[in-house]
Coordinates of C-alpha atoms and ligand atoms in Angstrom, one line a residue:
M1 CA 0.0 0.0 0.0
R2 CA 1.2 3.5 -0.8
I3 CA 0.3 5.6 2.2
V4 CA 0.1 9.3 1.5
I5 CA -0.4 11.6 4.5
L6 CA -1.6 15.1 3.4
E7 CA -2.2 18.3 5.3
S8 CA -5.9 18.6 5.0
S9 CA -9.1 17.0 3.6
Q10 CA -9.0 19.6 0.8
V11 CA -5.6 18.3 -0.3
V12 CA -6.9 14.7 -0.1
A13 CA -9.8 15.8 -2.5
Q14 CA -7.3 17.4 -4.8
R15 CA -4.9 14.5 -4.9
S16 CA -7.7 11.9 -5.5
A17 CA -9.1 14.1 -8.3
E18 CA -5.6 14.3 -9.9
I19 CA -5.3 10.5 -9.9
I20 CA -8.7 10.2 -11.6
L21 CA -7.9 13.0 -14.1
D22 CA -4.6 11.4 -14.9
Q23 CA -6.4 8.1 -15.6
V24 CA -9.0 9.6 -17.8
D25 CA -6.5 11.8 -19.6
R26 CA -4.4 8.8 -20.5
S27 CA -7.4 6.6 -21.3
P28 CA -10.6 8.6 -22.1
E29 CA -12.7 5.4 -22.2
S30 CA -11.7 4.3 -18.7
T31 CA -14.0 2.3 -16.5
L32 CA -14.2 3.9 -13.1
G33 CA -15.5 2.4 -9.8
L34 CA -17.1 5.1 -7.7
A35 CA -18.0 5.6 -4.1
T36 CA -20.6 7.7 -2.2
G37 CA -20.6 9.2 1.3
G38 CA -19.3 12.4 2.6
T39 CA -15.6 11.7 1.8
P40 CA -15.6 11.7 -2.0
L41 CA -17.7 14.9 -2.2
G42 CA -14.6 17.1 -2.3
T43 CA -13.1 14.8 -5.0
Y44 CA -16.3 15.2 -7.1
S45 CA -16.2 19.0 -6.8
E46 CA -12.7 19.0 -8.0
L47 CA -13.7 16.9 -11.0
V48 CA -16.6 19.1 -11.8
R49 CA -14.2 22.1 -11.6
A50 CA -11.8 20.4 -14.1
V51 CA -14.7 20.0 -16.5
E52 CA -15.8 23.6 -16.2
Q53 CA -12.2 24.6 -16.9
D54 CA -12.3 22.4 -20.1
R55 CA -9.4 20.3 -18.7
I56 CA -11.2 16.9 -19.2
D57 CA -14.1 15.1 -20.9
F58 CA -15.8 12.3 -19.0
S59 CA -18.3 11.5 -21.7
G60 CA -16.4 8.4 -22.9
C61 CA -16.1 6.9 -19.4
T62 CA -18.1 4.0 -18.0
T63 CA -18.8 3.9 -14.2
F64 CA -19.8 1.3 -11.7
N65 CA -20.9 2.4 -8.3
L66 CA -20.0 0.3 -5.3
D67 CA -23.4 -0.1 -3.8
E68 CA -27.1 1.1 -3.4
Y69 CA -29.7 1.0 -0.7
V70 CA -32.6 -1.4 -1.1
G71 CA -36.0 0.3 -0.8
L72 CA -35.1 3.8 -2.1
D73 CA -36.1 4.6 -5.7
A74 CA -33.7 6.5 -8.0
E75 CA -35.4 9.8 -7.3
H76 CA -35.0 9.5 -3.5
P77 CA -32.5 12.2 -2.4
Q78 CA -30.6 9.7 -0.3
S79 CA -30.4 7.0 -2.9
Y80 CA -26.9 6.7 -4.3
R81 CA -28.2 7.0 -7.8
Y82 CA -29.5 10.5 -6.9
F83 CA -26.3 11.4 -5.1
M84 CA -24.1 10.5 -8.0
R85 CA -26.3 12.3 -10.6
K86 CA -26.4 15.4 -8.4
H87 CA -22.7 15.7 -7.3
L88 CA -20.9 14.2 -10.3
F89 CA -22.6 12.7 -13.3
E90 CA -24.8 15.7 -14.5
P91 CA -22.4 18.5 -13.6
A92 CA -19.3 16.7 -15.0
G93 CA -21.0 15.5 -18.2
F94 CA -20.9 11.7 -17.8
D95 CA -23.1 9.7 -20.2
L96 CA -25.9 8.5 -17.8
D97 CA -26.4 5.4 -20.0
H98 CA -22.9 4.4 -19.1
C99 CA -23.2 4.9 -15.3
H100 CA -24.1 1.7 -13.6
F101 CA -25.5 0.7 -10.2
P102 CA -26.3 -2.7 -8.7
S103 CA -30.0 -3.3 -9.2
V104 CA -32.0 -3.1 -6.0
D105 CA -35.2 -4.5 -7.5
F106 CA -36.2 -6.9 -4.8
E107 CA -38.0 -9.4 -7.0
D108 CA -34.9 -10.1 -9.1
I109 CA -32.1 -9.3 -6.7
L110 CA -30.1 -12.6 -6.9
A111 CA -29.9 -12.7 -10.7
S112 CA -29.2 -9.0 -10.9
C113 CA -26.2 -9.3 -8.5
D114 CA -24.6 -11.9 -10.9
D115 CA -25.6 -9.6 -13.9
Y116 CA -23.7 -6.7 -12.2
E117 CA -20.5 -8.9 -12.0
A118 CA -21.0 -10.0 -15.6
L119 CA -21.4 -6.4 -16.8
I120 CA -18.2 -5.3 -15.0
E121 CA -16.4 -8.2 -16.7
D122 CA -17.9 -7.3 -20.1
H123 CA -16.4 -3.9 -19.8
G124 CA -13.0 -5.4 -19.2
G125 CA -13.0 -4.8 -15.4
I126 CA -12.6 -1.6 -13.4
D127 CA -9.5 0.5 -14.2
L128 CA -9.6 2.6 -11.2
Q129 CA -11.7 2.1 -8.0
L130 CA -12.3 4.9 -5.6
L131 CA -13.2 3.9 -2.0
G132 CA -14.1 5.5 1.3
I133 CA -14.1 3.6 4.6
G134 CA -16.7 3.1 7.4
T135 CA -15.7 3.9 11.0
D136 CA -15.7 0.2 11.6
G137 CA -13.5 -0.6 8.6
H138 CA -16.1 -1.5 6.1
I139 CA -15.7 -0.8 2.4
A140 CA -18.8 -0.3 0.1
F141 CA -21.4 -2.1 2.3
N142 CA -19.1 -5.1 3.1
E143 CA -19.8 -5.1 6.7
Q144 CA -17.5 -6.7 9.4
G145 CA -17.4 -10.4 8.8
S146 CA -17.8 -10.2 5.0
S147 CA -16.0 -12.9 3.2
L148 CA -12.8 -11.7 1.6
A149 CA -14.0 -13.7 -1.5
S150 CA -17.4 -12.1 -1.6
R151 CA -19.0 -10.9 -4.8
T152 CA -22.0 -8.5 -5.5
R153 CA -24.8 -9.5 -3.1
I154 CA -27.4 -8.2 -0.7
K155 CA -26.2 -7.3 2.8
A156 CA -27.9 -6.3 6.0
L157 CA -26.4 -3.1 7.4
T158 CA -25.0 -3.0 10.9
A159 CA -26.4 -0.8 13.6
Q160 CA -23.2 1.2 13.5
T161 CA -23.4 1.8 9.7
R162 CA -27.0 2.8 10.0
K163 CA -26.2 5.2 12.8
D164 CA -23.2 6.7 10.9
N165 CA -25.3 7.2 7.8
A166 CA -28.4 8.5 9.7
R167 CA -26.9 12.1 9.4
F168 CA -28.0 12.1 5.7
F169 CA -31.6 11.2 6.6
D170 CA -34.3 12.9 8.8
S171 CA -34.1 10.0 11.3
I172 CA -32.3 6.7 11.8
D173 CA -35.6 4.9 11.2
Q174 CA -35.5 6.0 7.6
V175 CA -32.0 4.5 6.9
P176 CA -32.6 1.3 4.9
E177 CA -31.7 -2.0 6.6
L178 CA -30.5 -3.6 3.4
A179 CA -28.2 -2.7 0.5
V180 CA -26.7 -4.4 -2.6
T181 CA -23.0 -4.1 -2.6
M182 CA -20.0 -5.1 -4.7
G183 CA -18.1 -7.8 -2.8
I184 CA -14.6 -7.6 -1.5
A185 CA -13.3 -9.8 -4.3
T186 CA -15.1 -7.6 -6.8
I187 CA -13.3 -4.6 -5.4
L188 CA -9.9 -6.4 -5.4
D189 CA -10.3 -7.2 -9.1
A190 CA -9.9 -3.5 -10.0
Q191 CA -6.6 -2.6 -11.6
K192 CA -5.9 0.3 -9.2
I193 CA -7.6 1.3 -6.0
V194 CA -7.6 4.7 -4.2
L195 CA -8.8 4.6 -0.6
M196 CA -9.6 7.9 1.0
A197 CA -10.1 8.8 4.7
T198 CA -10.4 12.0 6.5
G199 CA -11.0 13.0 10.2
L200 CA -10.4 11.5 13.6
G201 CA -13.4 9.3 13.3
K202 CA -11.6 7.2 10.7
A203 CA -8.2 6.9 12.5
E204 CA -8.8 3.6 14.2
A205 CA -10.3 2.0 11.1
I206 CA -7.2 3.2 9.1
R207 CA -4.8 1.9 11.7
A208 CA -6.4 -1.6 11.5
T209 CA -6.6 -1.5 7.7
V210 CA -3.0 -0.5 7.2
E211 CA -1.1 -2.0 10.1
G212 CA -3.4 -4.7 11.4
P213 CA -3.8 -8.3 10.2
V214 CA -5.8 -9.1 7.0
S215 CA -9.2 -10.1 8.5
A216 CA -12.8 -10.2 7.6
S217 CA -13.4 -8.3 10.8
I218 CA -11.9 -5.2 9.1
P219 CA -13.0 -5.6 5.5
A220 CA -10.7 -2.8 4.3
S221 CA -7.7 -4.8 5.5
A222 CA -8.2 -7.0 2.4
L223 CA -6.7 -4.2 0.4
Q224 CA -3.3 -5.3 1.8
L225 CA -3.7 -8.2 -0.8
H226 CA -3.9 -5.8 -3.7
P227 CA -0.7 -4.7 -5.4
K228 CA -1.8 -1.1 -6.4
V229 CA -3.5 0.6 -3.6
T230 CA -3.0 4.3 -2.8
V231 CA -4.3 5.4 0.6
L232 CA -4.9 9.1 0.8
L233 CA -5.2 10.4 4.4
D234 CA -5.4 13.7 6.2
E235 CA -3.4 14.2 9.4
Q236 CA -6.3 13.2 11.6
A237 CA -7.1 10.0 9.8
A238 CA -3.4 9.1 9.9
S239 CA -3.0 10.0 13.6
L240 CA -2.9 6.4 14.9
L241 CA -0.5 5.0 12.4
E242 CA 2.6 3.7 14.1
R243 CA 4.8 3.9 11.0
A244 CA 3.6 7.3 9.9
D245 CA 7.2 8.8 9.8
Y246 CA 8.3 5.9 7.5
Y247 CA 5.3 6.4 5.2
R248 CA 6.2 10.1 4.9
D249 CA 9.8 9.3 4.1
V250 CA 8.8 6.8 1.5
E251 CA 6.4 9.2 -0.1
L252 CA 9.1 11.9 -0.4
I253 CA 11.3 9.4 -2.2
Q254 CA 8.4 8.2 -4.4
R255 CA 7.5 11.8 -5.4
R256 CA 11.1 12.6 -6.2
L257 CA 11.4 9.5 -8.4
E258 CA 8.1 10.3 -10.2
T259 CA 9.0 13.9 -10.9
S260 CA 12.5 13.1 -12.3
V261 CA 11.6 10.1 -14.5
A262 CA 7.8 10.6 -15.0
P263 CA 6.9 8.9 -18.2
K264 CA 4.3 11.0 -20.1
Ligands
GLP301 C1 -21.2 4.1 3.4 C2 -20.8 3.7 2.0 C3 -19.3 3.6 1.9 C4 -18.6 4.8 2.5 C5 -18.9 4.9 3.9 C6 -18.2 6.1 4.6 O1 -21.3 3.0 4.3 N1 -21.5 2.6 1.6 O2 -18.9 3.4 0.5 O3 -17.2 4.6 2.3 O4 -20.4 5.1 4.0 O5 -18.9 7.3 4.3 P1 -18.4 8.7 4.7 O6 -17.4 9.1 3.6 O7 -19.6 9.5 4.6 O8 -17.7 8.6 6.0

């Protein structure tokens, strides 16, 4: 894992946006895996700004979102389909026909989970996957105890996740109990992964993800098994890392190498 400790959440947003812009610049028909939640909002604002400045064109990209709540329709302001349209897809000019979500149509949920996996595969897999992290170390809606070999499926949300996400709803009772989520193995299939975390509330989950053992109890720790993961952290989210000084040294060397021999 490449651990990058940055001075603020604003810089985390800028750095994550730079990685996505670089990907799409090199390959305008990239397949992007996208996340929701408060953390990627800054990233998405940066991407929208880049479009407004004519620096990039996302119309050739295909996207796959990590997850969606069961029981909310696409027009519900807290559905992830609505969130993505509002914060990224419409203002940044994505082709909505190429923006995919796991289906949450209850009648057909088992078959549609397999269809989502097949659709990702048909597109040649995900080139770059963006991730946030739950306070308990979950990624997407792979709650604690999720199999490290899991694929897209329906999951019951934990009380902690529902409590954390209640801030987006009028009350906790309105937070759905179920979601459809990419599995951990689905996420690990991506070519490159960027995990972002900001704020003290994520510090313990990040410590366990980066420096703890690989364990289904901390689903994000499975990222240790992937060869190309960049972890973008602000100082607060990095505050419990024992090897923080080492990561800073490595990053300085890495940046120096990249700026002197950067292939373009
Ligand atoms: C939800 C989402 C995750 C996200 C997490 C953290 O559980 N399913 O994809 O990473 O929330 O969200 P936030 O960035 O708001 O802390």
